[in-house]
mmCIF file of N, CA and C in Angstrom:
data_model
loop_
_atom_site.group_PDB
_atom_site.id
_atom_site.type_symbol
_atom_site.label_atom_id
_atom_site.label_comp_id
_atom_site.label_asym_id
_atom_site.label_seq_id
_atom_site.Cartn_x
_atom_site.Cartn_y
_atom_site.Cartn_z
ATOM 1 N N MET A 43 0.844 -1.179 0.000
ATOM 2 C CA MET A 43 0.000 0.000 0.000
ATOM 3 C C MET A 43 0.890 1.244 0.000
ATOM 4 N N ALA A 44 0.592 2.203 -0.869
ATOM 5 C CA ALA A 44 1.392 3.418 -0.987
ATOM 6 C C ALA A 44 1.075 4.367 0.166
ATOM 7 N N ALA A 45 2.105 5.011 0.675
ATOM 8 C CA ALA A 45 1.930 5.987 1.756
ATOM 9 C C ALA A 45 1.434 7.303 1.168
ATOM 10 N N LEU A 46 0.523 7.947 1.870
ATOM 11 C CA LEU A 46 0.048 9.254 1.439
ATOM 12 C C LEU A 46 1.085 10.294 1.810
ATOM 13 N N SER A 47 1.397 11.152 0.860
ATOM 14 C CA SER A 47 2.381 12.185 1.147
ATOM 15 C C SER A 47 1.705 13.549 1.121
ATOM 16 N N ALA A 48 2.351 14.500 1.752
ATOM 17 C CA ALA A 48 1.838 15.865 1.767
ATOM 18 C C ALA A 48 1.950 16.441 0.358
ATOM 19 N N PRO A 49 1.050 17.349 -0.007
ATOM 20 C CA PRO A 49 1.148 17.953 -1.337
ATOM 21 C C PRO A 49 2.442 18.740 -1.483
ATOM 22 N N LEU A 50 2.965 18.754 -2.705
ATOM 23 C CA LEU A 50 4.188 19.490 -2.996
ATOM 24 C C LEU A 50 3.851 20.808 -3.672
ATOM 25 N N CYS A 51 4.618 21.830 -3.331
ATOM 26 C CA CYS A 51 4.492 23.149 -3.943
ATOM 27 C C CYS A 51 4.796 23.022 -5.436
ATOM 28 N N ARG A 52 3.955 23.586 -6.275
ATOM 29 C CA ARG A 52 4.149 23.516 -7.718
ATOM 30 C C ARG A 52 5.178 24.527 -8.215
ATOM 31 N N ILE A 53 5.728 25.331 -7.308
ATOM 32 C CA ILE A 53 6.758 26.298 -7.689
ATOM 33 C C ILE A 53 8.138 25.778 -7.317
ATOM 34 N N CYS A 54 8.339 25.379 -6.054
ATOM 35 C CA CYS A 54 9.661 24.935 -5.584
ATOM 36 C C CYS A 54 9.743 23.425 -5.351
ATOM 37 N N PHE A 55 8.617 22.723 -5.429
ATOM 38 C CA PHE A 55 8.530 21.266 -5.266
ATOM 39 C C PHE A 55 8.901 20.771 -3.872
ATOM 40 N N LYS A 56 8.734 21.632 -2.871
ATOM 41 C CA LYS A 56 8.911 21.232 -1.471
ATOM 42 C C LYS A 56 7.537 21.010 -0.851
ATOM 43 N N ASP A 57 7.517 20.411 0.326
ATOM 44 C CA ASP A 57 6.277 20.149 1.057
ATOM 45 C C ASP A 57 5.518 21.456 1.286
ATOM 46 N N VAL A 58 4.225 21.462 1.020
ATOM 47 C CA VAL A 58 3.399 22.657 1.200
ATOM 48 C C VAL A 58 3.376 23.095 2.657
ATOM 49 N N GLY A 59 3.361 22.163 3.582
ATOM 50 C CA GLY A 59 3.418 22.484 5.002
ATOM 51 C C GLY A 59 2.048 22.686 5.620
ATOM 52 N N LYS A 60 2.058 23.146 6.862
ATOM 53 C CA LYS A 60 0.837 23.298 7.663
ATOM 54 C C LYS A 60 0.688 24.745 8.130
ATOM 55 N N THR A 61 -0.528 25.097 8.502
ATOM 56 C CA THR A 61 -0.798 26.415 9.072
ATOM 57 C C THR A 61 -0.433 26.392 10.554
ATOM 58 N N VAL A 62 -0.559 27.526 11.216
ATOM 59 C CA VAL A 62 -0.295 27.587 12.653
ATOM 60 C C VAL A 62 -1.286 26.729 13.433
ATOM 61 N N ASP A 63 -2.426 26.409 12.827
ATOM 62 C CA ASP A 63 -3.438 25.560 13.462
ATOM 63 C C ASP A 63 -3.232 24.075 13.166
ATOM 64 N N GLY A 64 -2.180 23.743 12.392
ATOM 65 C CA GLY A 64 -1.899 22.350 12.069
ATOM 66 C C GLY A 64 -2.630 21.824 10.846
ATOM 67 N N GLU A 65 -3.386 22.674 10.172
ATOM 68 C CA GLU A 65 -4.098 22.276 8.955
ATOM 69 C C GLU A 65 -3.167 22.430 7.750
ATOM 70 N N PRO A 66 -3.410 21.684 6.664
ATOM 71 C CA PRO A 66 -2.592 21.866 5.455
ATOM 72 C C PRO A 66 -2.692 23.314 4.965
ATOM 73 N N PHE A 67 -1.559 23.907 4.570
ATOM 74 C CA PHE A 67 -1.541 25.290 4.095
ATOM 75 C C PHE A 67 -2.187 25.361 2.714
ATOM 76 N N ILE A 68 -3.154 26.256 2.547
ATOM 77 C CA ILE A 68 -3.821 26.474 1.268
ATOM 78 C C ILE A 68 -3.696 27.952 0.944
ATOM 79 N N ALA A 69 -2.877 28.267 -0.058
ATOM 80 C CA ALA A 69 -2.646 29.660 -0.430
ATOM 81 C C ALA A 69 -3.854 30.251 -1.150
ATOM 82 N N CYS A 70 -4.451 29.482 -2.056
ATOM 83 C CA CYS A 70 -5.591 29.964 -2.836
ATOM 84 C C CYS A 70 -6.831 29.164 -2.475
ATOM 85 N N SER A 71 -7.809 29.821 -1.892
ATOM 86 C CA SER A 71 -9.037 29.129 -1.492
ATOM 87 C C SER A 71 -9.973 28.890 -2.671
ATOM 88 N N VAL A 72 -9.674 29.467 -3.824
ATOM 89 C CA VAL A 72 -10.528 29.292 -4.998
ATOM 90 C C VAL A 72 -10.209 27.987 -5.727
ATOM 91 N N CYS A 73 -8.943 27.779 -6.103
ATOM 92 C CA CYS A 73 -8.581 26.587 -6.881
ATOM 93 C C CYS A 73 -7.720 25.600 -6.097
ATOM 94 N N VAL A 74 -7.269 25.977 -4.895
ATOM 95 C CA VAL A 74 -6.470 25.133 -3.997
ATOM 96 C C VAL A 74 -5.169 24.674 -4.673
ATOM 97 N N TYR A 75 -4.616 25.510 -5.551
ATOM 98 C CA TYR A 75 -3.337 25.217 -6.202
ATOM 99 C C TYR A 75 -2.262 25.096 -5.128
ATOM 100 N N PRO A 76 -1.500 23.998 -5.103
ATOM 101 C CA PRO A 76 -0.534 23.781 -4.021
ATOM 102 C C PRO A 76 0.688 24.699 -4.097
ATOM 103 N N VAL A 77 0.775 25.624 -3.157
ATOM 104 C CA VAL A 77 1.901 26.555 -3.046
ATOM 105 C C VAL A 77 2.320 26.588 -1.580
ATOM 106 N N CYS A 78 3.619 26.479 -1.309
ATOM 107 C CA CYS A 78 4.099 26.501 0.074
ATOM 108 C C CYS A 78 4.073 27.922 0.631
ATOM 109 N N ARG A 79 4.220 28.028 1.929
ATOM 110 C CA ARG A 79 4.173 29.331 2.610
ATOM 111 C C ARG A 79 5.253 30.276 2.074
ATOM 112 N N LEU A 80 6.478 29.770 1.870
ATOM 113 C CA LEU A 80 7.571 30.625 1.402
ATOM 114 C C LEU A 80 7.278 31.181 0.006
ATOM 115 N N CYS A 81 6.835 30.334 -0.915
ATOM 116 C CA CYS A 81 6.517 30.806 -2.265
ATOM 117 C C CYS A 81 5.312 31.745 -2.248
ATOM 118 N N TYR A 82 4.335 31.457 -1.391
ATOM 119 C CA TYR A 82 3.172 32.333 -1.224
ATOM 120 C C TYR A 82 3.615 33.719 -0.738
ATOM 121 N N GLU A 83 4.482 33.747 0.288
ATOM 122 C CA GLU A 83 4.973 35.025 0.822
ATOM 123 C C GLU A 83 5.784 35.784 -0.231
ATOM 124 N N ASP A 84 6.641 35.076 -0.971
ATOM 125 C CA ASP A 84 7.420 35.723 -2.035
ATOM 126 C C ASP A 84 6.500 36.331 -3.083
ATOM 127 N N GLU A 85 5.487 35.588 -3.480
ATOM 128 C CA GLU A 85 4.542 36.081 -4.486
ATOM 129 C C GLU A 85 3.759 37.281 -3.963
ATOM 130 N N ARG A 86 3.362 37.268 -2.707
ATOM 131 C CA ARG A 86 2.625 38.402 -2.134
ATOM 132 C C ARG A 86 3.500 39.642 -2.016
ATOM 133 N N GLU A 87 4.777 39.461 -1.686
ATOM 134 C CA GLU A 87 5.654 40.609 -1.464
ATOM 135 C C GLU A 87 6.293 41.138 -2.744
ATOM 136 N N ASP A 88 6.702 40.231 -3.641
ATOM 137 C CA ASP A 88 7.482 40.654 -4.806
ATOM 138 C C ASP A 88 6.853 40.307 -6.150
ATOM 139 N N GLY A 89 5.763 39.578 -6.149
ATOM 140 C CA GLY A 89 5.165 39.121 -7.403
ATOM 141 C C GLY A 89 3.862 39.827 -7.710
ATOM 142 N N LYS A 90 2.989 39.113 -8.407
ATOM 143 C CA LYS A 90 1.695 39.657 -8.811
ATOM 144 C C LYS A 90 0.659 39.621 -7.696
ATOM 145 N N GLN A 91 0.996 38.997 -6.570
ATOM 146 C CA GLN A 91 0.101 38.873 -5.415
ATOM 147 C C GLN A 91 -1.145 38.061 -5.752
ATOM 148 N N SER A 92 -0.993 37.112 -6.699
ATOM 149 C CA SER A 92 -2.134 36.287 -7.079
ATOM 150 C C SER A 92 -1.700 34.858 -7.366
ATOM 151 N N CYS A 93 -2.665 33.973 -7.378
ATOM 152 C CA CYS A 93 -2.432 32.554 -7.625
ATOM 153 C C CYS A 93 -1.881 32.352 -9.041
ATOM 154 N N PRO A 94 -0.807 31.568 -9.201
ATOM 155 C CA PRO A 94 -0.250 31.345 -10.532
ATOM 156 C C PRO A 94 -1.159 30.506 -11.432
ATOM 157 N N GLN A 95 -2.134 29.818 -10.861
ATOM 158 C CA GLN A 95 -3.017 28.990 -11.690
ATOM 159 C C GLN A 95 -4.278 29.738 -12.114
ATOM 160 N N CYS A 96 -5.006 30.333 -11.163
ATOM 161 C CA CYS A 96 -6.303 30.949 -11.493
ATOM 162 C C CYS A 96 -6.274 32.481 -11.453
ATOM 163 N N ASN A 97 -5.157 33.068 -11.055
ATOM 164 C CA ASN A 97 -4.967 34.524 -10.985
ATOM 165 C C ASN A 97 -5.846 35.233 -9.961
ATOM 166 N N THR A 98 -6.425 34.488 -9.021
ATOM 167 C CA THR A 98 -7.173 35.105 -7.926
ATOM 168 C C THR A 98 -6.189 35.799 -6.992
ATOM 169 N N ARG A 99 -6.500 37.015 -6.598
ATOM 170 C CA ARG A 99 -5.618 37.759 -5.693
ATOM 171 C C ARG A 99 -5.539 37.029 -4.355
ATOM 172 N N TYR A 100 -4.307 36.830 -3.868
ATOM 173 C CA TYR A 100 -4.110 36.154 -2.588
ATOM 174 C C TYR A 100 -4.668 36.981 -1.446
ATOM 175 N N LYS A 101 -5.292 36.309 -0.507
ATOM 176 C CA LYS A 101 -5.776 36.947 0.714
ATOM 177 C C LYS A 101 -4.741 36.753 1.808
ATOM 178 N N ARG A 102 -4.797 37.609 2.809
ATOM 179 C CA ARG A 102 -3.884 37.516 3.942
ATOM 180 C C ARG A 102 -4.253 36.315 4.793
ATOM 181 N N HIS A 103 -3.242 35.565 5.221
ATOM 182 C CA HIS A 103 -3.463 34.419 6.101
ATOM 183 C C HIS A 103 -3.240 34.822 7.547
ATOM 184 N N LYS A 104 -3.816 34.081 8.461
ATOM 185 C CA LYS A 104 -3.712 34.318 9.898
ATOM 186 C C LYS A 104 -2.256 34.532 10.309
ATOM 187 N N GLY A 105 -1.995 35.623 11.023
ATOM 188 C CA GLY A 105 -0.655 35.901 11.512
ATOM 189 C C GLY A 105 0.229 36.646 10.528
ATOM 190 N N ARG A 106 -0.310 37.099 9.418
ATOM 191 C CA ARG A 106 0.485 37.805 8.415
ATOM 192 C C ARG A 106 -0.006 39.235 8.274
ATOM 193 N N GLN A 107 0.919 40.129 7.920
ATOM 194 C CA GLN A 107 0.573 41.527 7.720
ATOM 195 C C GLN A 107 -0.113 41.704 6.376
ATOM 196 N N SER A 108 -0.988 42.696 6.280
ATOM 197 C CA SER A 108 -1.584 43.004 4.992
ATOM 198 C C SER A 108 -0.610 43.845 4.188
ATOM 199 N N LEU A 109 -0.731 43.755 2.881
ATOM 200 C CA LEU A 109 0.164 44.502 1.986
ATOM 201 C C LEU A 109 -0.541 45.702 1.413
#
């Protein structure tokens, strides 16, 4: 039986990781495109501030400053 693995970031191919509440990190609530926290933060600070798949503007996550 194959082991279930955590989703991988489609930008850097590392583990997407968890939120401060222990839930899987979801950068885009519209299409749930797998992006890790680091790539999400980079995109919010230096990029288009939107999901690379559906172009929905990223929302601020718990514990993060608004831009």
